[in-house]
Amino acid sequence: MNTIESVAVIGLGYIGLPTAAILAGNGINVTGVDVNSDTVDSVRRGEVPFVEPDLASYVAGAVSQHKLSASTETPSAQAYIVAVPTPFNADHTADVTYIKAAARGIAPQLVGGELIILESTSPPGTTQLLGDYLVSLRPDLSLDGVEGKPSIHVAHCPERVLPGRIMIELVTNDRIVGGLTPEAAQLAKALYTVFCQGEILVTDAATAEMAKLVENSYRDVNIAFANELSVISDKLGINVWELIKLANHHPRVNILQPGPGVGGHCIAVDPWFIVAAAPDEARLIRQARETNDSKPDWVVKKALESVGHILSPKIAVLGLAFKANIDDLRESPAVAIVERLSAKLDGGDLLVVEPHVDQLPRQLAGAANVSLHALEPAIAMADMVLLLVDHDDFKELNRELLAGKPLLDTRGIWE
Ligand SMILES: NC(=O)c1ccc[n+]([C@@H]2O[C@H](COP(=O)([O-])OP(=O)(O)OC[C@H]3O[C@@H](n4cnc5c(N)ncnc54)[C@H](O)[C@@H]3O)[C@@H](O)[C@H]2O)c1
């Protein structure tokens, strides 16, 4: 049974703010902490600084009930949930500086007995690193009560919610909770029981860290297989979409769909944390990353071949987001493709269509041959159409508008 009544959530982004709001909505006194004072100000006003269905009403309700407050300073609390970014460095190792900064805010508040949960996606060993770091900042405390020092309880609980469904999946998903000690795991389990109706599965911290990474690597490896099939099929003159559809009729085969590469901040990032942890052993996982990361260059090559005979070609490029029907351009292979095409196109223009944004991202904004357009005018002007994202707007396009134009459909919506 949960005995924790006060929680500080460190990092009020896509993960931290929904978690803070749902805990507060279930009666816990929550302080959300963020280094970004604009974020803190919006939460204090009961507003959400980004788009996530239903989150706004949770935040507004919890703030008006005085269950959720926000601060740039970490307060004293019975439990801390750390949900700060874990990007990767240039060498693909994880950047844990945000986690350490969060720990420096927590350490002075500790008296012993607190629960500290790392929710950020992390390489195996990071929860131990967080625990060791906290104890190095507070040598009067321990992780296991040795030498009679009061202990703090440190656990990892990876987050697996899908943006767009976060408020539903926070409640319904099963969760994995891994403790540095069994007691830490049980305390964390009890806290999540406050709002989580899924099964809460208890393990050690390193296994919980790996479980999250393995889930995303599983998908990455499967997509790499599909992407490799798409390149082989193109060479052999076979329609890869039909090929996969036919193969998937086998009762034990389920090949995922190829695409222009793999994007987003999870599948394109997390497998590298496994590679960094076991570089000599994670050969398939590394190869999958490299296969998926090489797909944008293949798409660029195919697009250039397709317009090679045209002087100053105009290419309509449909989509920039990393997946369908969202506005998130982080780690998007479509953005990388436009950037590389822009550099390689000798004369000509890239007429980009992205219905979910109203301006080009920073990487493309300075390119003279890249501009943002509405769908139908871009297609009318184009010598060739390159489809990079399977947005519904593109699926609903009148196919007659494409008549006579060479198409490169990396998502298979027109095949
Ligand atoms: N967004 C997702 O769909 C998703 C899903 C599963 C796991 N994750 C993981 O959850 C973690 C957080 O991701 P996110 O999408 O919420 O990130 P985000 O960028 O949306 O939010 C992170 C927040 O942390 C704040 N921050 C940074 N350093 C801080 C510090 N020292 N103290 C307080 N606040 C600080 C930032 O200002 C920002 O508001 C990452 O490890 C990510 O990989 C994200």
PDB file of N, CA and C in Angstrom, residues 150-214:
ATOM      1  N   PRO A 150      21.200   6.284   7.368  1.00  0.00           N
ATOM      2  CA  PRO A 150      19.846   6.201   6.809  1.00  0.00           C
ATOM      3  C   PRO A 150      19.916   5.930   5.307  1.00  0.00           C
ATOM      4  N   SER A 151      19.012   5.091   4.797  1.00  0.00           N
ATOM      5  CA  SER A 151      19.088   4.772   3.369  1.00  0.00           C
ATOM      6  C   SER A 151      18.050   5.552   2.564  1.00  0.00           C
ATOM      7  N   ILE A 152      18.426   5.799   1.322  1.00  0.00           N
ATOM      8  CA  ILE A 152      17.453   6.291   0.352  1.00  0.00           C
ATOM      9  C   ILE A 152      17.150   5.124  -0.585  1.00  0.00           C
ATOM     10  N   HIS A 153      15.984   5.151  -1.236  1.00  0.00           N
ATOM     11  CA  HIS A 153      15.545   4.023  -2.060  1.00  0.00           C
ATOM     12  C   HIS A 153      15.488   4.479  -3.516  1.00  0.00           C
ATOM     13  N   VAL A 154      16.259   3.821  -4.375  1.00  0.00           N
ATOM     14  CA  VAL A 154      16.372   4.289  -5.756  1.00  0.00           C
ATOM     15  C   VAL A 154      15.871   3.191  -6.703  1.00  0.00           C
ATOM     16  N   ALA A 155      15.022   3.591  -7.643  1.00  0.00           N
ATOM     17  CA  ALA A 155      14.428   2.617  -8.571  1.00  0.00           C
ATOM     18  C   ALA A 155      14.321   3.213  -9.972  1.00  0.00           C
ATOM     19  N   HIS A 156      14.145   2.323 -10.947  1.00  0.00           N
ATOM     20  CA  HIS A 156      13.904   2.760 -12.331  1.00  0.00           C
ATOM     21  C   HIS A 156      12.530   2.286 -12.752  1.00  0.00           C
ATOM     22  N   CYS A 157      11.773   3.182 -13.387  1.00  0.00           N
ATOM     23  CA  CYS A 157      10.485   2.775 -13.950  1.00  0.00           C
ATOM     24  C   CYS A 157      10.380   3.385 -15.340  1.00  0.00           C
ATOM     25  N   PRO A 158      10.745   2.624 -16.374  1.00  0.00           N
ATOM     26  CA  PRO A 158      10.738   3.200 -17.722  1.00  0.00           C
ATOM     27  C   PRO A 158       9.326   3.549 -18.167  1.00  0.00           C
ATOM     28  N   GLU A 159       9.242   4.564 -18.983  1.00  0.00           N
ATOM     29  CA  GLU A 159       7.945   5.035 -19.486  1.00  0.00           C
ATOM     30  C   GLU A 159       7.765   4.541 -20.912  1.00  0.00           C
ATOM     31  N   ARG A 160       6.570   3.984 -21.209  1.00  0.00           N
ATOM     32  CA  ARG A 160       6.362   3.447 -22.561  1.00  0.00           C
ATOM     33  C   ARG A 160       5.111   3.994 -23.210  1.00  0.00           C
ATOM     34  N   VAL A 161       4.618   5.150 -22.724  1.00  0.00           N
ATOM     35  CA  VAL A 161       3.385   5.711 -23.286  1.00  0.00           C
ATOM     36  C   VAL A 161       3.606   6.228 -24.701  1.00  0.00           C
ATOM     37  N   LEU A 162       2.521   6.268 -25.457  1.00  0.00           N
ATOM     38  CA  LEU A 162       2.552   6.759 -26.837  1.00  0.00           C
ATOM     39  C   LEU A 162       2.043   8.200 -26.845  1.00  0.00           C
ATOM     40  N   PRO A 163       2.858   9.155 -27.325  1.00  0.00           N
ATOM     41  CA  PRO A 163       2.351  10.526 -27.415  1.00  0.00           C
ATOM     42  C   PRO A 163       1.030  10.557 -28.190  1.00  0.00           C
ATOM     43  N   GLY A 164       0.104  11.345 -27.715  1.00  0.00           N
ATOM     44  CA  GLY A 164      -1.242  11.375 -28.307  1.00  0.00           C
ATOM     45  C   GLY A 164      -2.218  10.533 -27.498  1.00  0.00           C
ATOM     46  N   ARG A 165      -1.681   9.563 -26.725  1.00  0.00           N
ATOM     47  CA  ARG A 165      -2.532   8.690 -25.891  1.00  0.00           C
ATOM     48  C   ARG A 165      -1.979   8.596 -24.472  1.00  0.00           C
ATOM     49  N   ILE A 166      -1.182   9.592 -24.096  1.00  0.00           N
ATOM     50  CA  ILE A 166      -0.441   9.481 -22.825  1.00  0.00           C
ATOM     51  C   ILE A 166      -1.384   9.340 -21.635  1.00  0.00           C
ATOM     52  N   MET A 167      -2.459  10.156 -21.582  1.00  0.00           N
ATOM     53  CA  MET A 167      -3.307  10.141 -20.392  1.00  0.00           C
ATOM     54  C   MET A 167      -4.068   8.812 -20.257  1.00  0.00           C
ATOM     55  N   ILE A 168      -4.278   8.133 -21.379  1.00  0.00           N
ATOM     56  CA  ILE A 168      -4.922   6.814 -21.340  1.00  0.00           C
ATOM     57  C   ILE A 168      -3.887   5.756 -20.956  1.00  0.00           C
ATOM     58  N   GLU A 169      -2.752   5.780 -21.652  1.00  0.00           N
ATOM     59  CA  GLU A 169      -1.776   4.698 -21.463  1.00  0.00           C
ATOM     60  C   GLU A 169      -1.066   4.764 -20.101  1.00  0.00           C
ATOM     61  N   LEU A 170      -0.978   5.973 -19.501  1.00  0.00           N
ATOM     62  CA  LEU A 170      -0.408   6.051 -18.152  1.00  0.00           C
ATOM     63  C   LEU A 170      -1.206   5.165 -17.196  1.00  0.00           C
ATOM     64  N   VAL A 171      -2.496   5.099 -17.433  1.00  0.00           N
ATOM     65  CA  VAL A 171      -3.377   4.327 -16.552  1.00  0.00           C
ATOM     66  C   VAL A 171      -3.420   2.858 -16.958  1.00  0.00           C
ATOM     67  N   THR A 172      -3.466   2.593 -18.267  1.00  0.00           N
ATOM     68  CA  THR A 172      -3.774   1.226 -18.702  1.00  0.00           C
ATOM     69  C   THR A 172      -2.537   0.358 -18.989  1.00  0.00           C
ATOM     70  N   ASN A 173      -1.404   0.975 -19.317  1.00  0.00           N
ATOM     71  CA  ASN A 173      -0.219   0.158 -19.656  1.00  0.00           C
ATOM     72  C   ASN A 173       0.265  -0.645 -18.450  1.00  0.00           C
ATOM     73  N   ASP A 174       0.830  -1.825 -18.728  1.00  0.00           N
ATOM     74  CA  ASP A 174       1.606  -2.517 -17.700  1.00  0.00           C
ATOM     75  C   ASP A 174       2.900  -1.729 -17.500  1.00  0.00           C
ATOM     76  N   ARG A 175       3.472  -1.810 -16.300  1.00  0.00           N
ATOM     77  CA  ARG A 175       4.725  -1.092 -16.034  1.00  0.00           C
ATOM     78  C   ARG A 175       5.770  -2.059 -15.501  1.00  0.00           C
ATOM     79  N   ILE A 176       7.024  -1.720 -15.757  1.00  0.00           N
ATOM     80  CA  ILE A 176       8.136  -2.486 -15.192  1.00  0.00           C
ATOM     81  C   ILE A 176       8.813  -1.585 -14.161  1.00  0.00           C
ATOM     82  N   VAL A 177       9.017  -2.117 -12.976  1.00  0.00           N
ATOM     83  CA  VAL A 177       9.666  -1.349 -11.913  1.00  0.00           C
ATOM     84  C   VAL A 177      10.892  -2.133 -11.448  1.00  0.00           C
ATOM     85  N   GLY A 178      12.065  -1.498 -11.527  1.00  0.00           N
ATOM     86  CA  GLY A 178      13.288  -2.177 -11.094  1.00  0.00           C
ATOM     87  C   GLY A 178      13.967  -1.387  -9.992  1.00  0.00           C
ATOM     88  N   GLY A 179      14.259  -2.040  -8.886  1.00  0.00           N
ATOM     89  CA  GLY A 179      14.876  -1.323  -7.764  1.00  0.00           C
ATOM     90  C   GLY A 179      16.351  -1.639  -7.632  1.00  0.00           C
ATOM     91  N   LEU A 180      17.109  -0.704  -7.058  1.00  0.00           N
ATOM     92  CA  LEU A 180      18.480  -1.036  -6.666  1.00  0.00           C
ATOM     93  C   LEU A 180      18.435  -2.036  -5.521  1.00  0.00           C
ATOM     94  N   THR A 181      17.338  -1.985  -4.734  1.00  0.00           N
ATOM     95  CA  THR A 181      17.089  -2.993  -3.696  1.00  0.00           C
ATOM     96  C   THR A 181      15.642  -3.454  -3.852  1.00  0.00           C
ATOM     97  N   PRO A 182      15.298  -4.645  -3.342  1.00  0.00           N
ATOM     98  CA  PRO A 182      13.898  -5.097  -3.421  1.00  0.00           C
ATOM     99  C   PRO A 182      12.959  -4.112  -2.723  1.00  0.00           C
ATOM    100  N   GLU A 183      13.411  -3.491  -1.646  1.00  0.00           N
ATOM    101  CA  GLU A 183      12.553  -2.542  -0.927  1.00  0.00           C
ATOM    102  C   GLU A 183      12.237  -1.326  -1.802  1.00  0.00           C
ATOM    103  N   ALA A 184      13.263  -0.834  -2.534  1.00  0.00           N
ATOM    104  CA  ALA A 184      13.045   0.312  -3.429  1.00  0.00           C
ATOM    105  C   ALA A 184      12.001  -0.053  -4.479  1.00  0.00           C
ATOM    106  N   ALA A 185      12.114  -1.263  -5.042  1.00  0.00           N
ATOM    107  CA  ALA A 185      11.161  -1.691  -6.071  1.00  0.00           C
ATOM    108  C   ALA A 185       9.737  -1.749  -5.510  1.00  0.00           C
ATOM    109  N   GLN A 186       9.599  -2.272  -4.287  1.00  0.00           N
ATOM    110  CA  GLN A 186       8.259  -2.400  -3.699  1.00  0.00           C
ATOM    111  C   GLN A 186       7.663  -1.024  -3.402  1.00  0.00           C
ATOM    112  N   LEU A 187       8.494  -0.087  -2.929  1.00  0.00           N
ATOM    113  CA  LEU A 187       7.993   1.272  -2.670  1.00  0.00           C
ATOM    114  C   LEU A 187       7.525   1.934  -3.968  1.00  0.00           C
ATOM    115  N   ALA A 188       8.321   1.745  -5.032  1.00  0.00           N
ATOM    116  CA  ALA A 188       7.958   2.336  -6.325  1.00  0.00           C
ATOM    117  C   ALA A 188       6.668   1.704  -6.848  1.00  0.00           C
ATOM    118  N   LYS A 189       6.577   0.384  -6.714  1.00  0.00           N
ATOM    119  CA  LYS A 189       5.356  -0.303  -7.161  1.00  0.00           C
ATOM    120  C   LYS A 189       4.137   0.284  -6.448  1.00  0.00           C
ATOM    121  N   ALA A 190       4.268   0.484  -5.138  1.00  0.00           N
ATOM    122  CA  ALA A 190       3.132   1.010  -4.367  1.00  0.00           C
ATOM    123  C   ALA A 190       2.733   2.402  -4.859  1.00  0.00           C
ATOM    124  N   LEU A 191       3.727   3.216  -5.212  1.00  0.00           N
ATOM    125  CA  LEU A 191       3.398   4.573  -5.682  1.00  0.00           C
ATOM    126  C   LEU A 191       2.643   4.517  -7.015  1.00  0.00           C
ATOM    127  N   TYR A 192       3.107   3.675  -7.948  1.00  0.00           N
ATOM    128  CA  TYR A 192       2.423   3.611  -9.248  1.00  0.00           C
ATOM    129  C   TYR A 192       1.021   3.014  -9.128  1.00  0.00           C
ATOM    130  N   THR A 193       0.826   2.199  -8.084  1.00  0.00           N
ATOM    131  CA  THR A 193      -0.506   1.606  -7.899  1.00  0.00           C
ATOM    132  C   THR A 193      -1.576   2.689  -7.699  1.00  0.00           C
ATOM    133  N   VAL A 194      -1.120   3.891  -7.289  1.00  0.00           N
ATOM    134  CA  VAL A 194      -2.055   4.996  -7.065  1.00  0.00           C
ATOM    135  C   VAL A 194      -2.879   5.297  -8.330  1.00  0.00           C
ATOM    136  N   PHE A 195      -2.241   5.182  -9.509  1.00  0.00           N
ATOM    137  CA  PHE A 195      -2.988   5.525 -10.733  1.00  0.00           C
ATOM    138  C   PHE A 195      -2.929   4.458 -11.820  1.00  0.00           C
ATOM    139  N   CYS A 196      -2.003   3.501 -11.712  1.00  0.00           N
ATOM    140  CA  CYS A 196      -1.796   2.539 -12.797  1.00  0.00           C
ATOM    141  C   CYS A 196      -2.694   1.316 -12.612  1.00  0.00           C
ATOM    142  N   GLN A 197      -3.537   1.055 -13.624  1.00  0.00           N
ATOM    143  CA  GLN A 197      -4.420  -0.115 -13.539  1.00  0.00           C
ATOM    144  C   GLN A 197      -3.830  -1.333 -14.238  1.00  0.00           C
ATOM    145  N   GLY A 198      -2.722  -1.123 -14.975  1.00  0.00           N
ATOM    146  CA  GLY A 198      -2.045  -2.257 -15.619  1.00  0.00           C
ATOM    147  C   GLY A 198      -1.290  -3.061 -14.577  1.00  0.00           C
ATOM    148  N   GLU A 199      -0.666  -4.149 -15.064  1.00  0.00           N
ATOM    149  CA  GLU A 199       0.133  -4.968 -14.149  1.00  0.00           C
ATOM    150  C   GLU A 199       1.449  -4.232 -13.849  1.00  0.00           C
ATOM    151  N   ILE A 200       1.913  -4.288 -12.625  1.00  0.00           N
ATOM    152  CA  ILE A 200       3.197  -3.654 -12.289  1.00  0.00           C
ATOM    153  C   ILE A 200       4.186  -4.777 -11.980  1.00  0.00           C
ATOM    154  N   LEU A 201       5.176  -4.926 -12.869  1.00  0.00           N
ATOM    155  CA  LEU A 201       6.077  -6.069 -12.826  1.00  0.00           C
ATOM    156  C   LEU A 201       7.387  -5.646 -12.179  1.00  0.00           C
ATOM    157  N   VAL A 202       7.801  -6.375 -11.167  1.00  0.00           N
ATOM    158  CA  VAL A 202       8.950  -5.949 -10.363  1.00  0.00           C
ATOM    159  C   VAL A 202      10.203  -6.741 -10.744  1.00  0.00           C
ATOM    160  N   THR A 203      11.314  -6.004 -10.912  1.00  0.00           N
ATOM    161  CA  THR A 203      12.597  -6.642 -11.215  1.00  0.00           C
ATOM    162  C   THR A 203      13.716  -5.782 -10.632  1.00  0.00           C
ATOM    163  N   ASP A 204      14.972  -6.051 -11.064  1.00  0.00           N
ATOM    164  CA  ASP A 204      16.064  -5.178 -10.607  1.00  0.00           C
ATOM    165  C   ASP A 204      16.216  -4.015 -11.597  1.00  0.00           C
ATOM    166  N   ALA A 205      16.988  -3.005 -11.185  1.00  0.00           N
ATOM    167  CA  ALA A 205      17.053  -1.765 -11.960  1.00  0.00           C
ATOM    168  C   ALA A 205      17.643  -1.979 -13.359  1.00  0.00           C
ATOM    169  N   ALA A 206      18.719  -2.750 -13.455  1.00  0.00           N
ATOM    170  CA  ALA A 206      19.376  -2.913 -14.762  1.00  0.00           C
ATOM    171  C   ALA A 206      18.458  -3.649 -15.742  1.00  0.00           C
ATOM    172  N   THR A 207      17.704  -4.635 -15.260  1.00  0.00           N
ATOM    173  CA  THR A 207      16.783  -5.356 -16.153  1.00  0.00           C
ATOM    174  C   THR A 207      15.666  -4.420 -16.610  1.00  0.00           C
ATOM    175  N   ALA A 208      15.189  -3.567 -15.707  1.00  0.00           N
ATOM    176  CA  ALA A 208      14.134  -2.609 -16.094  1.00  0.00           C
ATOM    177  C   ALA A 208      14.677  -1.636 -17.147  1.00  0.00           C
ATOM    178  N   GLU A 209      15.913  -1.191 -16.963  1.00  0.00           N
ATOM    179  CA  GLU A 209      16.516  -0.280 -17.947  1.00  0.00           C
ATOM    180  C   GLU A 209      16.613  -0.975 -19.305  1.00  0.00           C
ATOM    181  N   MET A 210      17.094  -2.229 -19.298  1.00  0.00           N
ATOM    182  CA  MET A 210      17.257  -2.968 -20.557  1.00  0.00           C
ATOM    183  C   MET A 210      15.914  -3.259 -21.212  1.00  0.00           C
ATOM    184  N   ALA A 211      14.886  -3.527 -20.415  1.00  0.00           N
ATOM    185  CA  ALA A 211      13.582  -3.896 -20.982  1.00  0.00           C
ATOM    186  C   ALA A 211      13.082  -2.792 -21.911  1.00  0.00           C
ATOM    187  N   LYS A 212      13.179  -1.560 -21.471  1.00  0.00           N
ATOM    188  CA  LYS A 212      12.722  -0.438 -22.297  1.00  0.00           C
ATOM    189  C   LYS A 212      13.551  -0.349 -23.585  1.00  0.00           C
ATOM    190  N   LEU A 213      14.860  -0.510 -23.461  1.00  0.00           N
ATOM    191  CA  LEU A 213      15.733  -0.403 -24.634  1.00  0.00           C
ATOM    192  C   LEU A 213      15.484  -1.548 -25.613  1.00  0.00           C
ATOM    193  N   VAL A 214      15.235  -2.714 -25.048  1.00  0.00           N
ATOM    194  CA  VAL A 214      15.020  -3.913 -25.877  1.00  0.00           C
ATOM    195  C   VAL A 214      13.708  -3.787 -26.661  1.00  0.00           C
TER     196      VAL A 214
END
